[in-house]
XYZ file of C-alpha atoms in Angstrom:
335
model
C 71.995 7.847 -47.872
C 68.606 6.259 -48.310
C 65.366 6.838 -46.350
C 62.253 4.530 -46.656
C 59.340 6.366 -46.839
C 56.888 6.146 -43.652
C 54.503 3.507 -43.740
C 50.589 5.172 -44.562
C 48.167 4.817 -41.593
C 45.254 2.524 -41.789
C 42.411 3.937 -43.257
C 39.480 4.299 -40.614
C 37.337 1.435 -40.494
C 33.118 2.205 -41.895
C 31.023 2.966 -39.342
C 29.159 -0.575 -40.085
C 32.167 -2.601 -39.850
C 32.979 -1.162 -36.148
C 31.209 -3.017 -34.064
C 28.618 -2.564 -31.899
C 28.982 -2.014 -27.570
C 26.836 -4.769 -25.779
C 25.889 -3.678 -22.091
C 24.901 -6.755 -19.673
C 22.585 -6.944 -17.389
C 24.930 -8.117 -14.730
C 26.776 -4.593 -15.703
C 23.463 -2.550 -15.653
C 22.764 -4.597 -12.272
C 25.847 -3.168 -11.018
C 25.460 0.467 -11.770
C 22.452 0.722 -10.367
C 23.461 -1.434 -7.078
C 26.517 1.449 -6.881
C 23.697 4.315 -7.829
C 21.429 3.077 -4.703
C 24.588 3.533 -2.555
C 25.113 6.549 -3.774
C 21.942 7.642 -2.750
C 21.663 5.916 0.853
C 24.999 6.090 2.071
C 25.844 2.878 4.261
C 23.388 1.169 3.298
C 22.792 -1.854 0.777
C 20.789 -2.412 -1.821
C 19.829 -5.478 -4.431
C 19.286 -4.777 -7.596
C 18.218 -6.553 -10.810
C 17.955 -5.923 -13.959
C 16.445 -6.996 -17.462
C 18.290 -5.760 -20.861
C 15.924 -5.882 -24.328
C 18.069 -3.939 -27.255
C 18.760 -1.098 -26.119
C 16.137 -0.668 -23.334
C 16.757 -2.056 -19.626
C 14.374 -2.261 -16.858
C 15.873 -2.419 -13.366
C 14.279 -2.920 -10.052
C 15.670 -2.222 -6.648
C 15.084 -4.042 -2.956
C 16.538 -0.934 -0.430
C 16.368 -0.568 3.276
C 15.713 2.479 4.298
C 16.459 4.925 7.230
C 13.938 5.705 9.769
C 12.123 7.701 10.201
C 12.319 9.393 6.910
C 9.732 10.400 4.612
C 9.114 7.156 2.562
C 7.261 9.240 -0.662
C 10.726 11.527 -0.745
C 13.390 8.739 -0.174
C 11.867 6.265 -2.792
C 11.046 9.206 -5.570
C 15.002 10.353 -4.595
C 16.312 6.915 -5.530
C 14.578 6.530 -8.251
C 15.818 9.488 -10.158
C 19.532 9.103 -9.056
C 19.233 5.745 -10.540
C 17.993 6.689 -13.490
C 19.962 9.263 -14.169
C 23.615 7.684 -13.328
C 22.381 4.257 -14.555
C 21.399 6.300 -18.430
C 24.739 7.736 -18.142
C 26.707 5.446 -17.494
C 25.061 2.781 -19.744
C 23.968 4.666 -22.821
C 20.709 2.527 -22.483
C 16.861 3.673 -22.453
C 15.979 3.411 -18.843
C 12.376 4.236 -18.511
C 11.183 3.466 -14.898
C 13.011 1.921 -11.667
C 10.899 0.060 -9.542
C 11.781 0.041 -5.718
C 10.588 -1.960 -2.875
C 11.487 -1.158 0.430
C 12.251 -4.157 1.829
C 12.649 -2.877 5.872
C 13.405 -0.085 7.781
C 16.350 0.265 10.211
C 18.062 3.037 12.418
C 20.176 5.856 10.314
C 24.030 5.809 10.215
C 24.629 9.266 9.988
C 23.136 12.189 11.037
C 22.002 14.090 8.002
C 19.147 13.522 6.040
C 19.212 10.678 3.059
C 17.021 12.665 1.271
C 15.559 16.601 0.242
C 11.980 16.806 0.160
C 10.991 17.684 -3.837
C 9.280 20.819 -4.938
C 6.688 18.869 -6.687
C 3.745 16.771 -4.268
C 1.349 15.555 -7.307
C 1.139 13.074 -10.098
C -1.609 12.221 -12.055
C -0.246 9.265 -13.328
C 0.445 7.390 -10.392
C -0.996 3.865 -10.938
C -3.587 2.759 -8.696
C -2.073 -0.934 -8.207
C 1.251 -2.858 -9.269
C 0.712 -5.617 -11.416
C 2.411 -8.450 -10.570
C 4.323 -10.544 -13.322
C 3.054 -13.448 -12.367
C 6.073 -15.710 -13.074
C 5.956 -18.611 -11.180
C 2.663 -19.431 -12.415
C 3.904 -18.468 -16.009
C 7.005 -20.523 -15.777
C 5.131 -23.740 -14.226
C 2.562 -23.414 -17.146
C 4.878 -22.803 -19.931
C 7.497 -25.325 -18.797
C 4.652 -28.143 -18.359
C 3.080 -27.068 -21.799
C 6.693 -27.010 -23.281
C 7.466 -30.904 -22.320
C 4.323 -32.194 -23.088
C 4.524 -30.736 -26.783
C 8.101 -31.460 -27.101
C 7.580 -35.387 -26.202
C 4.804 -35.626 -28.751
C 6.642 -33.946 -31.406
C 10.199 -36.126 -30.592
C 7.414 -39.091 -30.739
C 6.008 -37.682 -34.053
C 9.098 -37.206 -35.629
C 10.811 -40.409 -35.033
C 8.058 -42.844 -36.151
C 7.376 -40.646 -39.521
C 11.454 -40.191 -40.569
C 12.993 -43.013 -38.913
C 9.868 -45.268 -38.489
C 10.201 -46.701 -35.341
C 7.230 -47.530 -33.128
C 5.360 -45.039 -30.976
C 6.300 -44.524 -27.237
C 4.669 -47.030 -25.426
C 3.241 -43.934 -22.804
C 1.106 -42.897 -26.083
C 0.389 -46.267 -26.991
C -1.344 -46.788 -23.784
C -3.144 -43.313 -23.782
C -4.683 -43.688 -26.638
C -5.541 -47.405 -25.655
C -6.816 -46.073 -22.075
C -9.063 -42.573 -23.791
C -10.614 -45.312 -26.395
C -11.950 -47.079 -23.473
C -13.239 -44.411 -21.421
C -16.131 -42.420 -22.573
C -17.499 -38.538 -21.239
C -19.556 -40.155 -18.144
C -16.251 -42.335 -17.007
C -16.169 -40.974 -13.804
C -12.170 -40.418 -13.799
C -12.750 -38.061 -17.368
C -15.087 -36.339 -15.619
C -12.608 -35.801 -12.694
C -10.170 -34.483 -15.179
C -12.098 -32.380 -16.464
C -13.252 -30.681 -13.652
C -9.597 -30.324 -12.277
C -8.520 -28.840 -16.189
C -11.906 -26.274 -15.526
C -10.729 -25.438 -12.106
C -6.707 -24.302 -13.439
C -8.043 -22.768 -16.150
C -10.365 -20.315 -14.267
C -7.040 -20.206 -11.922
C -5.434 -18.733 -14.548
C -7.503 -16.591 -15.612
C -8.388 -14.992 -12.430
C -4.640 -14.865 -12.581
C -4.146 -13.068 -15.676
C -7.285 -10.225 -14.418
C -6.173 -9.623 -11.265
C -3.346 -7.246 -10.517
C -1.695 -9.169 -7.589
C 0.867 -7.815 -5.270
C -1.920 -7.084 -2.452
C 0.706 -6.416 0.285
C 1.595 -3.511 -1.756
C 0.523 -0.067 -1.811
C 1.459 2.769 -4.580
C 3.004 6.388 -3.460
C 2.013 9.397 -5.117
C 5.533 10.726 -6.821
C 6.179 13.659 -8.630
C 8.162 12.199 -11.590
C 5.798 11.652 -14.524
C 7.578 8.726 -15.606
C 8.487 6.879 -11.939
C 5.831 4.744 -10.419
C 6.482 4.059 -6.281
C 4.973 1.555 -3.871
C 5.277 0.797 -0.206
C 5.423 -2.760 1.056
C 2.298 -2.712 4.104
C 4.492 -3.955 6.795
C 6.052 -0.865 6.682
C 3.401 1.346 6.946
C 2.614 -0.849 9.935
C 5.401 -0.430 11.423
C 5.652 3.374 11.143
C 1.812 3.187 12.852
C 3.173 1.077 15.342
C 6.127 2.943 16.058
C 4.319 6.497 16.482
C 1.518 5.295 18.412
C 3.823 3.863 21.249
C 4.981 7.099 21.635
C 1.898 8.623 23.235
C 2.451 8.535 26.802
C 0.001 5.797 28.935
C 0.364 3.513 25.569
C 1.762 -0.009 26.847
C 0.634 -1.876 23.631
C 0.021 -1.774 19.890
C -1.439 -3.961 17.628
C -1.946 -2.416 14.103
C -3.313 -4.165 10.907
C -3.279 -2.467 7.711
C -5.275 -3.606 4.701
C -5.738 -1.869 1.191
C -8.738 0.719 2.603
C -8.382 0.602 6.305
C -5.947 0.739 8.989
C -7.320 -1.153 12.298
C -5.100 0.424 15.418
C -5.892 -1.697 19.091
C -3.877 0.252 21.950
C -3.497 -0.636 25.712
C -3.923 2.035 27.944
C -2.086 1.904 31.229
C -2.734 5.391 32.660
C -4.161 8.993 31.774
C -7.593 9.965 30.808
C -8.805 7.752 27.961
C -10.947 10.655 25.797
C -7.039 12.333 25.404
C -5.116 8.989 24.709
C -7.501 8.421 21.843
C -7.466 11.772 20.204
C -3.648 11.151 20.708
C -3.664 8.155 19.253
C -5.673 9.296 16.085
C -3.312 11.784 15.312
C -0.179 10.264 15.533
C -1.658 7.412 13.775
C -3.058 10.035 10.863
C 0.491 11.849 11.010
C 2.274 8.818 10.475
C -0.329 7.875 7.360
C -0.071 11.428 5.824
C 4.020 10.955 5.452
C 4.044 7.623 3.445
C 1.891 9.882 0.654
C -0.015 6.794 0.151
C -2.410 7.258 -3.794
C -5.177 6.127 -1.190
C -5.395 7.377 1.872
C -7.162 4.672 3.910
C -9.404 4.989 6.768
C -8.748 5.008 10.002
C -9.789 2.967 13.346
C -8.959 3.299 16.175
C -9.769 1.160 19.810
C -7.711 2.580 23.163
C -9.056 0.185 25.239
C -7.916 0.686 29.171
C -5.529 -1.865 30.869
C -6.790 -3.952 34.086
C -4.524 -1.594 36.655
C -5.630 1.191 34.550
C -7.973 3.761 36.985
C -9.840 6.904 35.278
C -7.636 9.859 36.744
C -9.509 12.052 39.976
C -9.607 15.505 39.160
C -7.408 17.692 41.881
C -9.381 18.836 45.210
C -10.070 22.498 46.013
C -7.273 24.082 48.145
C -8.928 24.941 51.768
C -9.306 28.617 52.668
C -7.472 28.770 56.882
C -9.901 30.120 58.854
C -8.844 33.137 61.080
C -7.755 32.387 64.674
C -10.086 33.118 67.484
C -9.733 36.765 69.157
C -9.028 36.068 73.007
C -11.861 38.163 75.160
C -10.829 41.255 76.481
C -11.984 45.141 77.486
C -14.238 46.336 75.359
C -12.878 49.451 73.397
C -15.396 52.682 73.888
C -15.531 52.320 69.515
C -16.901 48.868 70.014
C -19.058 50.044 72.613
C -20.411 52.273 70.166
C -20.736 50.102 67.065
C -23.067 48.093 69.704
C -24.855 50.239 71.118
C -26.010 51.895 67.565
């Protein structure tokens, strides 16, 4: 009886002739979409996400819970995203940037997030810098068709020696006959000065004004609030003081402006009231610059200063009815 001899395994393929594992964004989008979830149970988040190599940059949109600490909730996020999204990816995830888009009721009854041991950073930036893209992609895609129909132009009257376009015929035609006073050059130039210093004051300027950085305690996670949600925090804790009817609160980069209605109560407590929970509410978004405060309570038409209480009246004793004189009454008159 005859046995063929097993066939020899394959030898194991080089390390370079392998392959390599690509990660998408629409995967890394994904993971950290399911990593936000994690996080915030219930509630939805939009992610996206930009993959160079082996480095990704992701950015989140959340709604969160309220009220809850904003500082704590974004600076929890963050890390679980970066850590499941690293993980799971095998990518370089530096920073996750997260804008809280709104604020809406909890779900559930236990708290989203656990306070961290950790309250400063010194490397929290002072302002995001916005990435300016629909300027850049306007520019770039009006620079990008203007050099690619002179170059098509170029290249077909030099190799295949047709004509030129007629729309540089007549250009050249039209800038032979009109010198630097011609009133329409001098238009154009004006309007070329004016989107130049446009973009320039574009490129200096950090942008995203509605938005104001957090101080974290990650070294390597940056955090920002959008301003209508401070505002609404503001809003939200000064209607709680009792005799408030109405709120109007306006928040800008240094300053928080707080107008209040004042329907009853005595005014000097309403607006120490108001200061506080207005200050209270402030102090938990952990804003990098704590803005000032101001504050107008200003008293509603039926509104009437409150009387202070009046003394309780002492009875008076009830007349004794005349009778015999006692012989120790006598006495006591008599002396």
């Amino acid at each position: 009886m005859t046995t063929a001899a097993p066939a020899s395994a394959p030898a194991p393929a080089a390390a370079s002739q392998r392959g390599t594992t690509t990660v998408s964004q629409r995967a890394v989008r994904r993971i950290a979409e399911r990593a936000t979830a994690e996080a915030l149970p219930g509630r939805a988040a939009r992610a996206t996400a930009a993959v160079r190599g082996r480095r990704a940059e992701v950015s989140l949109g959340v709604t969160l819970p309220y009220p809850s600490p904003l500082a704590d909730a974004v600076l929890n996020i963050q890390r679980h995203v970066l850590d499941r999204t690293r993980e799971l990816t095998g990518l370089d995830v530096p920073t996750a940037r997260v804008n809280v888009t709104s604020l809406a009721p909890p779900r559930y009854s236990r708290a989203p997030v656990s306070p961290p041991e950790e309250t400063n950073s010194p490397s929290t930036p002072r302002r995001w810098w916005s990435g300016r893209r629909t300027p850049t992609a306007l520019l770039t895609t009006s620079a990008a068709l203007a050099c690619g129909a002179l170059a098509v132009d170029l290249i077909q009257v030099h190799t295949a020696h047709h004509a030129a376009a007629a729309w540089r015929v007549s250009a050249v035609h039209w800038l032979s006959g009109h010198g630097p006073g011609d009133p329409a050059v001098v238009i154009a130039g004006g309007l070329t000065a004016l989107l130049g210093v446009w973009m320039i004051v574009l490129a200096v300027t950090p942008g995203l004004r509605h938005r104001s950085t957090v101080r974290t305690a990650a070294g390597r996670v940056d955090a920002a609030v959008d301003r209508s949600a401070v505002r609404s925090l503001v809003r939200d804790a000064v209607g709680d003081v009792p005799g408030i009817t109405a709120v109007r609160v306006r928040v800008r980069r240094g300053r928080i402006t707080v107008r209040a209605r004042l329907a009853f109560g005595d005014r000097a407590e309403a607006s120490a009231a108001v200061t506080t929970a207005t200050r209270a509410a402030v102090s938990s978004c952990r804003l990098r610059r704590e803005p000032r405060v101001r504050i107008t309570v200003t008293p509603e038409p039926v509104w009437q200063p409150p009387t202070a209480p009046d003394a309780p009246s002492v009875p008076s004793a009830p007349p004794v009815p005349p009778g015999p004189t006692t012989p120790l009454a006598a006495k006591e008159v008599d002396q």
